[in-house]
Every structure is written in structure tokens, then in C-alpha cells.
Coordinates of N, CA, C and O in Angstrom, one line a residue:
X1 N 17.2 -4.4 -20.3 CA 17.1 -3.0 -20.7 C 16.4 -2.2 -19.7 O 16.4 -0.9 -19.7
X2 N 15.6 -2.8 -18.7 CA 14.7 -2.1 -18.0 C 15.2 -2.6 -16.5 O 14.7 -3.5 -15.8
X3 N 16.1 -2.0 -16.3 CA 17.0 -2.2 -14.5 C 16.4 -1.8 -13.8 O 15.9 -2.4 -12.9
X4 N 16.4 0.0 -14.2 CA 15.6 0.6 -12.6 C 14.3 1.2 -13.3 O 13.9 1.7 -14.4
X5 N 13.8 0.9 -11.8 CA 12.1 0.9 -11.8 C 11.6 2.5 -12.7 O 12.6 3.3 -12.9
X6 N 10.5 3.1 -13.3 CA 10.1 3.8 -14.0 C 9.4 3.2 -14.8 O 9.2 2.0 -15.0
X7 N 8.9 4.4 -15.3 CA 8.0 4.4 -16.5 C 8.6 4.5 -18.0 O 9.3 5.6 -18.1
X8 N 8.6 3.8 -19.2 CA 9.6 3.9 -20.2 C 8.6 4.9 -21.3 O 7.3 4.9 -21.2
X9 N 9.1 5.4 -22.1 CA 8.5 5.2 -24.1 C 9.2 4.2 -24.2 O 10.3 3.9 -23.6
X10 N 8.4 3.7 -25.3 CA 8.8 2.9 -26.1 C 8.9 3.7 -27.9 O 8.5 4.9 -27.9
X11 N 9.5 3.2 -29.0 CA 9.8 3.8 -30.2 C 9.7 2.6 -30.9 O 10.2 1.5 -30.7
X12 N 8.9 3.0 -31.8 CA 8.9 2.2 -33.1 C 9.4 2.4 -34.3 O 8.6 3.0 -34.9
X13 N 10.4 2.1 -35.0 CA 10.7 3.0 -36.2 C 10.8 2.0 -37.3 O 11.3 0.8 -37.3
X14 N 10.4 2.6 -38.0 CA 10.4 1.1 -39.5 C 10.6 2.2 -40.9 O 10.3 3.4 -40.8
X15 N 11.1 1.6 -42.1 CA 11.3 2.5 -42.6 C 10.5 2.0 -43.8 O 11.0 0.9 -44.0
X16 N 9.7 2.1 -44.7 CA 8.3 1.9 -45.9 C 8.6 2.6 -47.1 O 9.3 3.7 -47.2
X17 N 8.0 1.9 -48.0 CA 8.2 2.9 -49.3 C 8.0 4.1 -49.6 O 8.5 4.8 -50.5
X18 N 7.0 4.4 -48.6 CA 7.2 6.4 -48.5 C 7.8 7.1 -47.6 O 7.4 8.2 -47.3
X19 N 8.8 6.3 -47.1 CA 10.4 7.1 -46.3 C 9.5 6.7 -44.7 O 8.4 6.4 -44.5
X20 N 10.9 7.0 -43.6 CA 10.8 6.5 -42.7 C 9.7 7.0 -41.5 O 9.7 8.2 -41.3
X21 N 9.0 6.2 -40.8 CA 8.0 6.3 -40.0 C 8.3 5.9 -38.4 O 8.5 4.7 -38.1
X22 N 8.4 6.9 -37.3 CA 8.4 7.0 -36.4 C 7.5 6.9 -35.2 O 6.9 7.9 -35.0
X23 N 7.2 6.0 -34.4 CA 5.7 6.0 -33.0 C 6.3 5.6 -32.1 O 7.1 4.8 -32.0
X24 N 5.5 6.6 -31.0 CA 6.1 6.5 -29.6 C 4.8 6.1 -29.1 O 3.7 6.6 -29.5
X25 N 4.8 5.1 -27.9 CA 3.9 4.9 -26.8 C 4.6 5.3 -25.5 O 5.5 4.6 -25.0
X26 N 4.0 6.7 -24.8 CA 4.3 6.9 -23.7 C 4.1 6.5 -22.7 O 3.0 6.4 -22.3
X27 N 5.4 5.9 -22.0 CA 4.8 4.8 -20.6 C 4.2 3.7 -21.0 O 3.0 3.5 -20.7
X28 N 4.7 3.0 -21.6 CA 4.5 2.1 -22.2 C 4.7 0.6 -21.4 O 3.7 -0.2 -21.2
X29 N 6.1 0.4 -20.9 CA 7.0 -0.2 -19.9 C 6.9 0.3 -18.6 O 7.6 1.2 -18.3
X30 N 6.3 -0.3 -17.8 CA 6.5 0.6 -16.4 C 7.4 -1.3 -15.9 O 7.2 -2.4 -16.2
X31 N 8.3 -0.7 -15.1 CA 9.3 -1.5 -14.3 C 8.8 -0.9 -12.4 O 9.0 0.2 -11.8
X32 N 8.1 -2.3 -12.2 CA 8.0 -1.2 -10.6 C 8.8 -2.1 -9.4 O 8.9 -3.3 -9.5
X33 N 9.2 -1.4 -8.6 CA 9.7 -1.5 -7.7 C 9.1 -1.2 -6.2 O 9.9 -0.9 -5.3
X34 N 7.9 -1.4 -6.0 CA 7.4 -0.1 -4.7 C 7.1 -1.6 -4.0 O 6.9 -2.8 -4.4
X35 N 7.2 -1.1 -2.9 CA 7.1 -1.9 -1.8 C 6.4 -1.8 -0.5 O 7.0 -1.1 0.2
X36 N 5.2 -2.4 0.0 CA 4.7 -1.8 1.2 C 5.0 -2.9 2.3 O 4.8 -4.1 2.0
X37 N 5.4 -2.4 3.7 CA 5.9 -2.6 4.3 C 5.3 -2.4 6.3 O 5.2 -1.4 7.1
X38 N 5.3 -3.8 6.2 CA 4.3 -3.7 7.6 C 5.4 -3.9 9.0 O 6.2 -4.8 9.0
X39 N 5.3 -3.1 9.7 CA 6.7 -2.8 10.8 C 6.2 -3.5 11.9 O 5.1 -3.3 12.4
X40 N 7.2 -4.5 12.3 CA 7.7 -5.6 13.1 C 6.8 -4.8 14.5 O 6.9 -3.5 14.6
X41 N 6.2 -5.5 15.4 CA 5.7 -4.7 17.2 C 6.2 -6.4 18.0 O 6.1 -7.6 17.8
X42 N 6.9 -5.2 19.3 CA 7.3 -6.3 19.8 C 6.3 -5.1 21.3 O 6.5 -3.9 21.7
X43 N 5.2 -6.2 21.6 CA 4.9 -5.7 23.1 C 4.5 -6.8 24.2 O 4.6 -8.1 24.1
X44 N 4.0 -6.0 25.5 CA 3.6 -6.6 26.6 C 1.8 -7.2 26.5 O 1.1 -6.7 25.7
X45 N 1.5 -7.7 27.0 CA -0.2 -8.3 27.5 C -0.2 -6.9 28.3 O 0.4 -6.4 29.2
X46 N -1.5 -6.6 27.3 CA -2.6 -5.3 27.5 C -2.1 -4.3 26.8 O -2.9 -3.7 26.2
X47 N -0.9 -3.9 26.6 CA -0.5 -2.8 25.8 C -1.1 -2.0 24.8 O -1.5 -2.9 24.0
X48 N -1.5 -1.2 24.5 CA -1.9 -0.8 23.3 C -1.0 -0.9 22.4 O 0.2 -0.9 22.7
X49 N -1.5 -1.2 20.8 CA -0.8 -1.9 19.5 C -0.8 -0.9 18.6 O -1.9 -0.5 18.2
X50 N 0.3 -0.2 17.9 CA -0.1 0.6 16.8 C 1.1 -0.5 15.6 O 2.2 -1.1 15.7
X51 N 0.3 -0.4 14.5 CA 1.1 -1.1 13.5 C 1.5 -0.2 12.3 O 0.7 0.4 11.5
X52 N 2.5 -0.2 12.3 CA 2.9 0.9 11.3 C 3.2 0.6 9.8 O 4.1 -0.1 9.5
X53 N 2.5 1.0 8.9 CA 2.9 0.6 7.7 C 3.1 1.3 6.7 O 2.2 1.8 6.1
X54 N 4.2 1.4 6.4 CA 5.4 1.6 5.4 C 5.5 1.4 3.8 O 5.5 0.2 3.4
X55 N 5.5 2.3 3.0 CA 5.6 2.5 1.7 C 6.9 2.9 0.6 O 7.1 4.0 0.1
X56 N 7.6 1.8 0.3 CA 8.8 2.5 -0.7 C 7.9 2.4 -2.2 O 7.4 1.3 -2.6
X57 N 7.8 3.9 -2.8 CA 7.0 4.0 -4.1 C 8.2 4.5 -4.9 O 8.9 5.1 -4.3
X58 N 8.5 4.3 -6.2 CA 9.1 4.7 -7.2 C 8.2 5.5 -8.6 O 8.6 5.7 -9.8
X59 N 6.7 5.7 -7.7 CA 5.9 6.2 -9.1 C 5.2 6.9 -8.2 O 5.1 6.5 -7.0
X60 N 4.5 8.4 -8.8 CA 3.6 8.9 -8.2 C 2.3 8.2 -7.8 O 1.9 7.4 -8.6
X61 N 1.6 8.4 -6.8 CA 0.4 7.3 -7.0 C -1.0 8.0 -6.5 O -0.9 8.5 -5.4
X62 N -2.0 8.2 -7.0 CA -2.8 8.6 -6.8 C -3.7 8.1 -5.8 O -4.4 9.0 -5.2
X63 N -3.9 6.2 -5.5 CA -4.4 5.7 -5.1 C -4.0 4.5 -4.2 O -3.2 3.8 -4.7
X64 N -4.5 4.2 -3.0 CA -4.2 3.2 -2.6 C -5.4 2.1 -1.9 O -6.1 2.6 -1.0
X65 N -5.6 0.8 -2.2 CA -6.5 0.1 -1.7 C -5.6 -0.6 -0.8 O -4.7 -1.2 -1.3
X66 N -5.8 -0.7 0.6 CA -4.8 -1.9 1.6 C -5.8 -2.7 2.7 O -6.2 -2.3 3.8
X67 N -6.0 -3.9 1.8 CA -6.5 -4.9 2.5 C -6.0 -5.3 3.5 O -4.8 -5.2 3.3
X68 N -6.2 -5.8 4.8 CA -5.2 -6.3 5.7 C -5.6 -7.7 6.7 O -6.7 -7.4 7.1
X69 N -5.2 -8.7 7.1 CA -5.7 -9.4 8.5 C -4.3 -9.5 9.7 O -3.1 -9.7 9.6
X70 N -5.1 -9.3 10.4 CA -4.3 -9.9 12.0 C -4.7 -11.1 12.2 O -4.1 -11.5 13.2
X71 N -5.2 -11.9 11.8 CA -5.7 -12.8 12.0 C -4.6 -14.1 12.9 O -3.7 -14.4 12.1
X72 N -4.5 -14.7 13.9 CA -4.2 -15.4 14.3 C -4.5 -15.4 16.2 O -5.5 -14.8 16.6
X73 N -3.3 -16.4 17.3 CA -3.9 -16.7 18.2 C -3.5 -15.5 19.1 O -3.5 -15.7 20.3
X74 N -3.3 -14.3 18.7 CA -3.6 -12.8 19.9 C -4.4 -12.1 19.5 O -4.4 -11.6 18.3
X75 N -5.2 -12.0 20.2 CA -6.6 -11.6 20.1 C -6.7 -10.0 20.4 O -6.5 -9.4 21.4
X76 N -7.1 -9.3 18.9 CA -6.8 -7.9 18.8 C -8.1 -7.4 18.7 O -8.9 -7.9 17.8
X77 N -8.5 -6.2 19.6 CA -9.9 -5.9 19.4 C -9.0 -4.4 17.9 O -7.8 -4.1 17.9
X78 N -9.7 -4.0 17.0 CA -9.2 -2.8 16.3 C -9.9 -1.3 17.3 O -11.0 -1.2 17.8
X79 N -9.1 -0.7 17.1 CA -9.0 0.3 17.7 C -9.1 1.7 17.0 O -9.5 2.7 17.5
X80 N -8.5 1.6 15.7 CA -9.1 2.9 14.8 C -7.5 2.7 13.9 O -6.8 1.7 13.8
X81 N -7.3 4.6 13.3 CA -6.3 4.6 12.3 C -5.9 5.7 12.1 O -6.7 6.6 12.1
X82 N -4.9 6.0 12.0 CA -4.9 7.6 11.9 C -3.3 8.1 10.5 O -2.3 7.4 10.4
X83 N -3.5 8.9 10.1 CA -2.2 9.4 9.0 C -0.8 10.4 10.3 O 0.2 11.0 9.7
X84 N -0.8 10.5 11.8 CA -0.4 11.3 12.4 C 1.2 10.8 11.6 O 1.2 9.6 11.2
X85 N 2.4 11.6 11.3 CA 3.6 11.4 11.1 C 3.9 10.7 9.5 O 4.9 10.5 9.0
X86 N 2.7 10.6 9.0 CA 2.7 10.0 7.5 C 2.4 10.8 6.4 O 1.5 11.7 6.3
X87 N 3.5 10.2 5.4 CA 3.2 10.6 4.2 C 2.3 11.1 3.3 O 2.3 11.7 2.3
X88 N 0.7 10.2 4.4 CA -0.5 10.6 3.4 C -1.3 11.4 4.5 O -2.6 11.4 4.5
X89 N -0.4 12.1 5.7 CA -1.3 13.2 6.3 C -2.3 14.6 5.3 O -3.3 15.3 5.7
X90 N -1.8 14.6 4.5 CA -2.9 16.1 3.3 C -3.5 15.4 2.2 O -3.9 16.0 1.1
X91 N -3.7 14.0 2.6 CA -4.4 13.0 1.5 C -5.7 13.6 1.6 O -6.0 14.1 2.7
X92 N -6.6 13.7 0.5 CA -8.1 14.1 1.0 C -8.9 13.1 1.2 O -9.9 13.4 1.9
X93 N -8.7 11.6 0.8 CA -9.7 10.7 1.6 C -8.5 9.6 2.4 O -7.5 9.1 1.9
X94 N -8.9 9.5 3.5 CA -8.5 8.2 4.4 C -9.3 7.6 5.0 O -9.6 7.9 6.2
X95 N -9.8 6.5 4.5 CA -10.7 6.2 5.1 C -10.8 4.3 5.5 O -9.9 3.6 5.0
X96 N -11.8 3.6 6.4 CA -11.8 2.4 6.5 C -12.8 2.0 5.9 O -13.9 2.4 6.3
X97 N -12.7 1.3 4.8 CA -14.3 0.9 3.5 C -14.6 -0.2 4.0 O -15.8 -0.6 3.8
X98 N -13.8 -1.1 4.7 CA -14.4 -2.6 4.8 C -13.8 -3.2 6.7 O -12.7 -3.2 7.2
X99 N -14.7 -3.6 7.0 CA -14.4 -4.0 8.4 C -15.1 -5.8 8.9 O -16.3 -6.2 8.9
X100 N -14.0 -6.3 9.2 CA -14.7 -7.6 9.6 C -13.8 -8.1 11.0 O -12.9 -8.9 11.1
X101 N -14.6 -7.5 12.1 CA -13.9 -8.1 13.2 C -14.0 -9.8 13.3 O -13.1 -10.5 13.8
X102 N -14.6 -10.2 13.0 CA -14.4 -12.1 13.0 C -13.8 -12.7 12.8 O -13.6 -13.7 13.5
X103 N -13.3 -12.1 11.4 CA -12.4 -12.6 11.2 C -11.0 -11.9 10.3 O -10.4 -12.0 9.3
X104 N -11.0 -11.1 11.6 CA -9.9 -9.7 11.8 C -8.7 -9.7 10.2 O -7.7 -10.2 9.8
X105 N -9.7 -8.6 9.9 CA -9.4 -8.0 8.7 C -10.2 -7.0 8.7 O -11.4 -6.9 9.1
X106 N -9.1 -5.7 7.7 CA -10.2 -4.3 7.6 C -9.7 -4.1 5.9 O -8.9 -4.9 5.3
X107 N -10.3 -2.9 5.5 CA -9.5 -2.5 4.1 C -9.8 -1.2 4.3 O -10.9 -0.8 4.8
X108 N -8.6 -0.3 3.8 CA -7.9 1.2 3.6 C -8.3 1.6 2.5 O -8.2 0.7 1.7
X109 N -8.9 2.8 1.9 CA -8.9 3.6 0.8 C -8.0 4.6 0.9 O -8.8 5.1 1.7
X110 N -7.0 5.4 0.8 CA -6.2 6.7 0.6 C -5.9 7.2 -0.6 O -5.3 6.6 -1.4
X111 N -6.6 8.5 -0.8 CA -6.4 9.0 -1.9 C -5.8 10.3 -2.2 O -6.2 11.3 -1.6
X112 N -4.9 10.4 -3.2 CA -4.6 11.6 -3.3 C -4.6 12.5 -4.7 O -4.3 12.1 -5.9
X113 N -4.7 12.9 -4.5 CA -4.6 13.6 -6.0 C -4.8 15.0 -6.5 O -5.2 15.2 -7.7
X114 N -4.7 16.1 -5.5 CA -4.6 17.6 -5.5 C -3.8 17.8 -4.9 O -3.8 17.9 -3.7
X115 N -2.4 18.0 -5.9 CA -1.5 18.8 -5.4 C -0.9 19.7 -6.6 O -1.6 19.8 -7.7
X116 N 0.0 20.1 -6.5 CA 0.4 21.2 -7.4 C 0.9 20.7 -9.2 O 0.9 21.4 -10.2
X117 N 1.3 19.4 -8.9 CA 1.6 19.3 -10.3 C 0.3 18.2 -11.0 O 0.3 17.9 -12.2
X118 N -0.7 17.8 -10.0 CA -1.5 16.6 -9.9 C -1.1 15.6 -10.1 O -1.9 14.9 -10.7
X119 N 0.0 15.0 -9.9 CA 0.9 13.5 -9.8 C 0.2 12.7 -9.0 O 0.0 11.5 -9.3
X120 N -0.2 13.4 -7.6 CA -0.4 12.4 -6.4 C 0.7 12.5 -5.6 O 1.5 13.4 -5.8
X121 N 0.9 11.6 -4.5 CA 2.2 11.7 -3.7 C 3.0 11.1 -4.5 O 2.9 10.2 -5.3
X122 N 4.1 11.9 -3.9 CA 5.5 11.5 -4.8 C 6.5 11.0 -4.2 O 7.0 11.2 -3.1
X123 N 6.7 10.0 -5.5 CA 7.9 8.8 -5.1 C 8.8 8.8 -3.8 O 9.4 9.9 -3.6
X124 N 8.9 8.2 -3.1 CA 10.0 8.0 -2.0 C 9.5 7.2 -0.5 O 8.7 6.3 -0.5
X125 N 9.9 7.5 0.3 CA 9.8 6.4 1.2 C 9.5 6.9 2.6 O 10.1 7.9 3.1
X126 N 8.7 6.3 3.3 CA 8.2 6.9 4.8 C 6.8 5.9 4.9 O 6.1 5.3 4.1
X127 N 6.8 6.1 6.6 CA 5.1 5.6 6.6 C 3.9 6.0 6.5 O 3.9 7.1 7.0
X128 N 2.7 5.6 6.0 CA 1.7 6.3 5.3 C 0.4 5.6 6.2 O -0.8 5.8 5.8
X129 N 0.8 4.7 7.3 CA -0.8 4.4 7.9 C -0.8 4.0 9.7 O 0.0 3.1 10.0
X130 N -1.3 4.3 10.3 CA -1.2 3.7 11.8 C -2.7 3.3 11.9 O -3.7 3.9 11.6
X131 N -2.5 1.7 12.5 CA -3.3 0.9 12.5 C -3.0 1.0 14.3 O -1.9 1.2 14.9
X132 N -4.5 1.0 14.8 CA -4.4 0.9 16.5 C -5.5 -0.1 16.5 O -6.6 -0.3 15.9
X133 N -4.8 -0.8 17.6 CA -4.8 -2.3 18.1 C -5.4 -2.1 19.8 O -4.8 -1.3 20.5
X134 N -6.4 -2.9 20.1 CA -6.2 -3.1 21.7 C -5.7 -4.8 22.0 O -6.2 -5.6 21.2
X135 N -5.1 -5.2 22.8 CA -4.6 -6.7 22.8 C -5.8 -6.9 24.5 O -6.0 -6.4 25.6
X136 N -6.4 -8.0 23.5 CA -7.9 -8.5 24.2 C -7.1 -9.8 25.4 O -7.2 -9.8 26.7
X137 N -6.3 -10.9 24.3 CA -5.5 -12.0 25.1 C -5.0 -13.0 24.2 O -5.6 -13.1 23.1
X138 N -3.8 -13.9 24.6 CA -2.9 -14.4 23.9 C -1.8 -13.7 24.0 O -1.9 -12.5 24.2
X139 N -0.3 -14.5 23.6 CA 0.7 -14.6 23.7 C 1.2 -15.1 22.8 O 0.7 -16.1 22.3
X140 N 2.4 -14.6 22.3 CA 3.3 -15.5 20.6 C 3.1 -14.3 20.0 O 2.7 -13.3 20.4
X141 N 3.5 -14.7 18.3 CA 3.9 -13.9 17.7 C 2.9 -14.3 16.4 O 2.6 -15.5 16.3
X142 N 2.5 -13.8 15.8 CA 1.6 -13.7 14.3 C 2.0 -12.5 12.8 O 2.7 -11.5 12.6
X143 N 1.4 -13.1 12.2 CA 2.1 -12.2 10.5 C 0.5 -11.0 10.9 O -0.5 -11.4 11.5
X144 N 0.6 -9.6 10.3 CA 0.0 -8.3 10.3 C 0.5 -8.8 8.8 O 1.6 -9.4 8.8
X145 N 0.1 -8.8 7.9 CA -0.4 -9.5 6.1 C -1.3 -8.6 5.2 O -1.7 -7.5 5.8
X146 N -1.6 -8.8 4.0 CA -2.5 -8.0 3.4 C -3.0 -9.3 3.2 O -2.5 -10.4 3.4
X147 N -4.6 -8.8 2.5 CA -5.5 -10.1 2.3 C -6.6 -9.5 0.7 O -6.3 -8.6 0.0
X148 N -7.5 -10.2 0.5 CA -8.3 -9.8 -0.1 C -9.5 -10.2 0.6 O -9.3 -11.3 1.2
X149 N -11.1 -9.7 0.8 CA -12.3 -9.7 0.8 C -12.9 -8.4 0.3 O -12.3 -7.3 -0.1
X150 N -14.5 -8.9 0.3 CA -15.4 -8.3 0.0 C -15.1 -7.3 -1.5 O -15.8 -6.3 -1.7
X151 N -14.2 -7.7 -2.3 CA -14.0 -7.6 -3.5 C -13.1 -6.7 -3.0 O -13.5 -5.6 -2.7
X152 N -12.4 -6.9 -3.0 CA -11.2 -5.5 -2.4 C -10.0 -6.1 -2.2 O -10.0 -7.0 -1.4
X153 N -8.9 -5.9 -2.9 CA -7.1 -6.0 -3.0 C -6.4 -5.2 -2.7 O -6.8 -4.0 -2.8
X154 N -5.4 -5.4 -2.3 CA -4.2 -4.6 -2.8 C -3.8 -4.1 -4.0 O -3.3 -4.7 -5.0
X155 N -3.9 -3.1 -3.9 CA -4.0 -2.1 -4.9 C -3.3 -0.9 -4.7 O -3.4 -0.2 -3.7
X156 N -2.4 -0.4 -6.2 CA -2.2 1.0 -5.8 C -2.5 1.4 -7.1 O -2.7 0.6 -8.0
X157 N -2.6 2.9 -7.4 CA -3.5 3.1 -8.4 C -2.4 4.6 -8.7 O -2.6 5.7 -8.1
X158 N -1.2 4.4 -9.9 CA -0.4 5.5 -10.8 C -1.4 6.1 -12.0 O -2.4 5.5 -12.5
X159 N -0.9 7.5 -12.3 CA -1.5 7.9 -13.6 C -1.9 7.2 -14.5 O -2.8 7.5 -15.2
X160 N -1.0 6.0 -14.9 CA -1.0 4.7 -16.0 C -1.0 3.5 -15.7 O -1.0 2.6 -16.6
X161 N -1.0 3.3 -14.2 CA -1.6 1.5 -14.3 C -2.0 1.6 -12.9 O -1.7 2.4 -12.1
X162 N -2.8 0.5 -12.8 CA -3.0 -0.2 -11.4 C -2.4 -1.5 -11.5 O -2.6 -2.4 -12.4
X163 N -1.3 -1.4 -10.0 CA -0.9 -2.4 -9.6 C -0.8 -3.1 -8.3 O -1.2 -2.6 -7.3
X164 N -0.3 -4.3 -8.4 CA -0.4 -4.8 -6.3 C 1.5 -4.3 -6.1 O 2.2 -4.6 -7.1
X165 N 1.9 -3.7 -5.3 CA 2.8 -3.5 -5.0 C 3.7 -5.2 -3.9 O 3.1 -5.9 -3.1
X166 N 4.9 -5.2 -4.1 CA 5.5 -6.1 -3.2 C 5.2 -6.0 -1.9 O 4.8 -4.9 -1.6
X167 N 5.3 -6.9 -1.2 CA 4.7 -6.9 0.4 C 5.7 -7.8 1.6 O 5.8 -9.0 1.5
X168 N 6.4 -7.1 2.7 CA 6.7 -7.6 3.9 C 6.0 -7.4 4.5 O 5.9 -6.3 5.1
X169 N 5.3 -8.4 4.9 CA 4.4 -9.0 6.4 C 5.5 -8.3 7.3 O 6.7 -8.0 7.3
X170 N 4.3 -8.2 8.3 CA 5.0 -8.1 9.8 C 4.8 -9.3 10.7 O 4.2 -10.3 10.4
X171 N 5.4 -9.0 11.8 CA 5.5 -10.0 12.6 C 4.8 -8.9 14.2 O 5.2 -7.8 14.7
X172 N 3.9 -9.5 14.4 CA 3.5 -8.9 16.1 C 4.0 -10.0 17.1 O 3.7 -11.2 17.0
X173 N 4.7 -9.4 18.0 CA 4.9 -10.6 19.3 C 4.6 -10.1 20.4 O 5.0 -8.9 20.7
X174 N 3.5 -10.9 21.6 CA 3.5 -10.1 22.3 C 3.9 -11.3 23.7 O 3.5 -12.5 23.8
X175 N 4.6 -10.8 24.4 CA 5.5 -11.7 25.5 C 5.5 -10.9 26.7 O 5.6 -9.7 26.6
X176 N 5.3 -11.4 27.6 CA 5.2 -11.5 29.3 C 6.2 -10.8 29.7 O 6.4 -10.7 30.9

């Protein structure tokens, strides 16, 4: 009954000895579909690295937590982050809450939630984060992933639920 993604009522109806009784729970059923999406980098040794990451949402969202590691054998100093070309460029907070070069992983807060109808950003699809990278050394290819530390998930946060959205890893390669 519940194909495409949204938020449902649900209806209750029963009928009792003092005639029939009607209740609705609004959004009751949420069916999600949203997907965040970390974009494939193919570069050279020394390059500078931007990693782009990509959001298909089907619900307005107020909030987003994005844990993340590079973690593997190319050695990435982090270099910062910026909203230029994204979806959550008029977000009012963007920020980096958790940082662990050691063992390379950071975590994202983005928030939005002043706009005209107060939804949050709305539903649809584009990129919403640039991750910059300097390539320190090493060669091959590694997964750009989400993670959990320091009490922090993947998280996105609708008027009516908090959820982890689906996830494609990326792939970084960097070749000679």
C-alpha cells in the first residue's frame, strides 16, 4: 500500500454502540526513500581533492548530521568545506562539530529551517556539501563512507521523524 516514498495518515474507523467513530494519525507511515550520495574522484598525486556529496531527499528536512571517514592507504591531510553550488548554500548553520585527523574522520551539522513555509529544504536532488582534501601520499583507490564517532550518526532530521538515510560510498582513486 505504501509504494512511493511520503508521509501517509492513517484512519481508523470502527463502528460502537453509539454510532460510528472516526481517528486519524497524521503522518503516521512515513515510506522514505532519500539517499545520500558520495561522488566517485578520480585524480593525480598532489592534486587537490574536493568530494562531493549528494542528496536525493523525498521529505522536507530540517536537519542533517554527516558523519564521514577517508580512512584508508591515501593519505589525506582535510582541508576544509564549503556549501559553494549546493543546495544548503542559505542553510543558517554549516558547520564541522567533530574532527579526528588520526583517524580521518570529521562530522557535519547543516541546518535549516527559516524559510517561507518553515519545511526546511525541500524535497529533490542536488549536492549539498564539498569536502576539500590535500593528497599528503599513496596511490589506489579507497571508499569516502559515512561512520559513526564521538556519539554522532548519520542522521537527518524531518518535521516528524529522525532518520539514517540510504548511502553510496564513494570511491577516491588516485593514479600516476
Amino acid at each position: 500500500q505504501y509504494t512511493d516514498p511520503g508521509a501517509y495518515d492513517v484512519t481508523l474507523a470502527v463502528d460502537l454502540p453509539d454510532g460510528p467513530h472516526t481517528r486519524t494519525a497524521v503522518k503516521r507511515v512515513v515510506a522514505l526513500a532519500d539517499t545520500l550520495i558520495f561522488a566517485d574522484v578520480h585524480s593525480s598525486p598532489g592534486d587537490p581533492i574536493t568530494i562531493e556529496v549528494y542528496l536525493r531527499n523525498q521529505h522536507p528536512l530540517q536537519e542533517l548530521i554527516l558523519p564521514l571517514t577517508w580512512a584508508g592507504p591515501i593519505q589525506l591531510s582535510y582541508a576544509g568545506f564549503d556549501t559553494l553550488g549546493c543546495r544548503t548554500a542559505g542553510f543558517e548553520q554549516v558547520e564541522l562539530v567533530n574532527f579526528d585527523g588520526f583517524f580521518r574522520r570529521a562530522a557535519f551539522r547543516l541546518r535549516h529551517t527559516l524559510n517561507a513555509s518553515g519545511d526546511g529544504m525541500p524535497e529533490g536532488y542536488g549536492k549539498v556539501l564539498n569536502i576539500h582534501f590535500n593528497h599528503s601520499s599513496g596511490a589506489g583507490s579507497q571508499q569516502i563512507d559515512t561512520t559513526s564517532f564521538s556519539g554522532r550518526t548519520l542522521a537527518f532530521m524531518a518535521g516528524y521523524a529522525t532518520f539514517a538515510p540510504a548511502v553510496v560510498p564513494g570511491a577516491l582513486t588516485i593514479s600516476e
